[in-house]
Coordinates of C-alpha atoms in Angstrom, one line a residue:
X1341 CA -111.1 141.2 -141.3
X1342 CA -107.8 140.9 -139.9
X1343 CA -106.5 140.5 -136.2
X1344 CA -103.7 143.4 -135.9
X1345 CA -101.6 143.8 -132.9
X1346 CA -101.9 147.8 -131.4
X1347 CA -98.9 149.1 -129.4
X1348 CA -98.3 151.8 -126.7
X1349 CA -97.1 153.2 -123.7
X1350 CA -97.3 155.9 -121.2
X1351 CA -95.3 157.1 -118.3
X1352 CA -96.1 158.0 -115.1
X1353 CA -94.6 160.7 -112.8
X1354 CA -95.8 159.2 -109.2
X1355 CA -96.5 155.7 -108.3
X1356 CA -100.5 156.9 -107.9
X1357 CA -103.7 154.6 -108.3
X1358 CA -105.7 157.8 -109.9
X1359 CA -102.4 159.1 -111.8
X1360 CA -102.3 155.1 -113.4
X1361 CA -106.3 155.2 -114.3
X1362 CA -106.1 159.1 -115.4
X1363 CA -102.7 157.6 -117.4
X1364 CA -104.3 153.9 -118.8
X1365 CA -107.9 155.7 -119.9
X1366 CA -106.0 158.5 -122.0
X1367 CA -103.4 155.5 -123.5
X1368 CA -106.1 152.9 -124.0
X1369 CA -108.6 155.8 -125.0
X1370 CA -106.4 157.5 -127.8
X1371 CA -105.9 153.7 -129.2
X1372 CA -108.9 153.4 -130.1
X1373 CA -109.3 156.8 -130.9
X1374 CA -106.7 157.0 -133.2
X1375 CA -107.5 153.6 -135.5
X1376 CA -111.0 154.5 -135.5
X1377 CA -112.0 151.4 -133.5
X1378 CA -114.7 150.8 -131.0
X1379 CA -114.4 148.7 -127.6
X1380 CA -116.5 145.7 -129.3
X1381 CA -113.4 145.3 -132.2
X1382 CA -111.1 144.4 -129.1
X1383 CA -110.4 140.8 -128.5
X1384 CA -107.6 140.9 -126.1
X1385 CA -105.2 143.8 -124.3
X1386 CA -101.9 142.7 -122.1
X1387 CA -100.7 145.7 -120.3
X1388 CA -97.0 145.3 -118.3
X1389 CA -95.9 148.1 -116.1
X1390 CA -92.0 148.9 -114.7
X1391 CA -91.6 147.1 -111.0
X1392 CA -91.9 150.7 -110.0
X1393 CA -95.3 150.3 -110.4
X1394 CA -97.3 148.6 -107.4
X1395 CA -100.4 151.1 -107.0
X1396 CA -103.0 149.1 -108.7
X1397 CA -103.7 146.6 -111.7
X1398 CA -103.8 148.8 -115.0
X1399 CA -106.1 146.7 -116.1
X1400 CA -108.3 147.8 -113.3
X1401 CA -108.1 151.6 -115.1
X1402 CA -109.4 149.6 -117.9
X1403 CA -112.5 147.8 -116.9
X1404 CA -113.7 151.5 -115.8
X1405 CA -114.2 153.0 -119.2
X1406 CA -116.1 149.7 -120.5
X1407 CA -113.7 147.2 -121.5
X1408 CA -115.2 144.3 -118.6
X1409 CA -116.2 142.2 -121.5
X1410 CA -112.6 142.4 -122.9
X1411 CA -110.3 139.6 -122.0
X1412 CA -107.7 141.8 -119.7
X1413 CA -104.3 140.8 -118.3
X1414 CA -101.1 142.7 -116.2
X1415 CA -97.8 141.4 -116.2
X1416 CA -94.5 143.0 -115.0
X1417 CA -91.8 144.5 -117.0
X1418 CA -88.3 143.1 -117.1
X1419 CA -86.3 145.3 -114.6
X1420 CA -83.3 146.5 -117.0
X1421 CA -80.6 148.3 -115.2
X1422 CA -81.5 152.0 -116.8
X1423 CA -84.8 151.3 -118.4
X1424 CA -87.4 154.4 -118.2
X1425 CA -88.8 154.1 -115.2
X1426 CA -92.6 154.1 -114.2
X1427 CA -93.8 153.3 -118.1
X1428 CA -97.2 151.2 -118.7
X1429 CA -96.9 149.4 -121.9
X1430 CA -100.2 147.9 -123.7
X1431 CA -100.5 145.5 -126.6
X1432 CA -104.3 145.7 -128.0
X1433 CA -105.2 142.6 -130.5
X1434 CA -107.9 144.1 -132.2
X1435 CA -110.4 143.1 -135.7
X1436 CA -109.2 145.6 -138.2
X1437 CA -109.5 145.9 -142.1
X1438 CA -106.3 148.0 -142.4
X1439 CA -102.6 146.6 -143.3
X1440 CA -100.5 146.1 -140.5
X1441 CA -98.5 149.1 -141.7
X1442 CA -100.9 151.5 -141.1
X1443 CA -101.7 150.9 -137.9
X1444 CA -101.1 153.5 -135.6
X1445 CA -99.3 153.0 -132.2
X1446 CA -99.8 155.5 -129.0
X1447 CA -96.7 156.8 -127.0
X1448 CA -97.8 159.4 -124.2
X1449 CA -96.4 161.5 -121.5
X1450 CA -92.7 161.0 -122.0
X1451 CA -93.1 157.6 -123.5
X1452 CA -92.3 158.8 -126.9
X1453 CA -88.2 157.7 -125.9
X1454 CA -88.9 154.1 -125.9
X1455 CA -90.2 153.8 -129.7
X1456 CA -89.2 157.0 -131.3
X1457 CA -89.8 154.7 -134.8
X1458 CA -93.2 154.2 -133.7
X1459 CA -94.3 157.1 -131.7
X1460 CA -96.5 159.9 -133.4

């Protein structure tokens, strides 16, 4: 088994605390989702969100739908003059038996334009 590092993003439309869980569950969700993986394969997610972003911890969003057990952590996003604004990024390290090349990375909700190389 492999450790494999799962990429995403999503982007908000209102600096809201039940937009950012609504947003986080779906983003966090469809990882999973997507690379058929269950909470117990995760060993570690960093989410960062854009200094436009003060509502509430995503992480917070996360520990709701069962990740408690899951080491967790929120940073803050570099604040580029002309970056996308409002954007939660998430970097999953997860136990996978796949290469690294097919794993599949989650871009929602207008987040698509930061890693059109990556996004589905």
């Amino acid at each position: 088994m492999s450790v494999r590092a799962l990429r995403g993003a999503t982007r908000l439309s209102a600096d809201d605390p039940a937009e950012m869980t609504d947003a986080v569950v779906e983003l966090v969700s469809a990882l999973l989702e997507r690379n058929g993986l269950d909470r117990a394969d995760l060993i570690s997610v960093i989410f960062t969100s854009t200094p436009d972003l003060v509502c509430m911890f995503p992480a917070a969003a996360a520990r709701g739908i069962g990740l408690g057990d899951v080491p967790l952590i929120c940073a803050q996003e570099i604040a580029v003059p002309g970056a996308l604004s409002r954007v939660v990024r998430v970097m999953a390290h997860a136990e996978m038996d796949v290469p690294r090349s097919e794993v599949v990375h989650v871009y929602l909700r207008g987040a698509e334009a930061l890693r059109q190389d990556l996004a589905q």
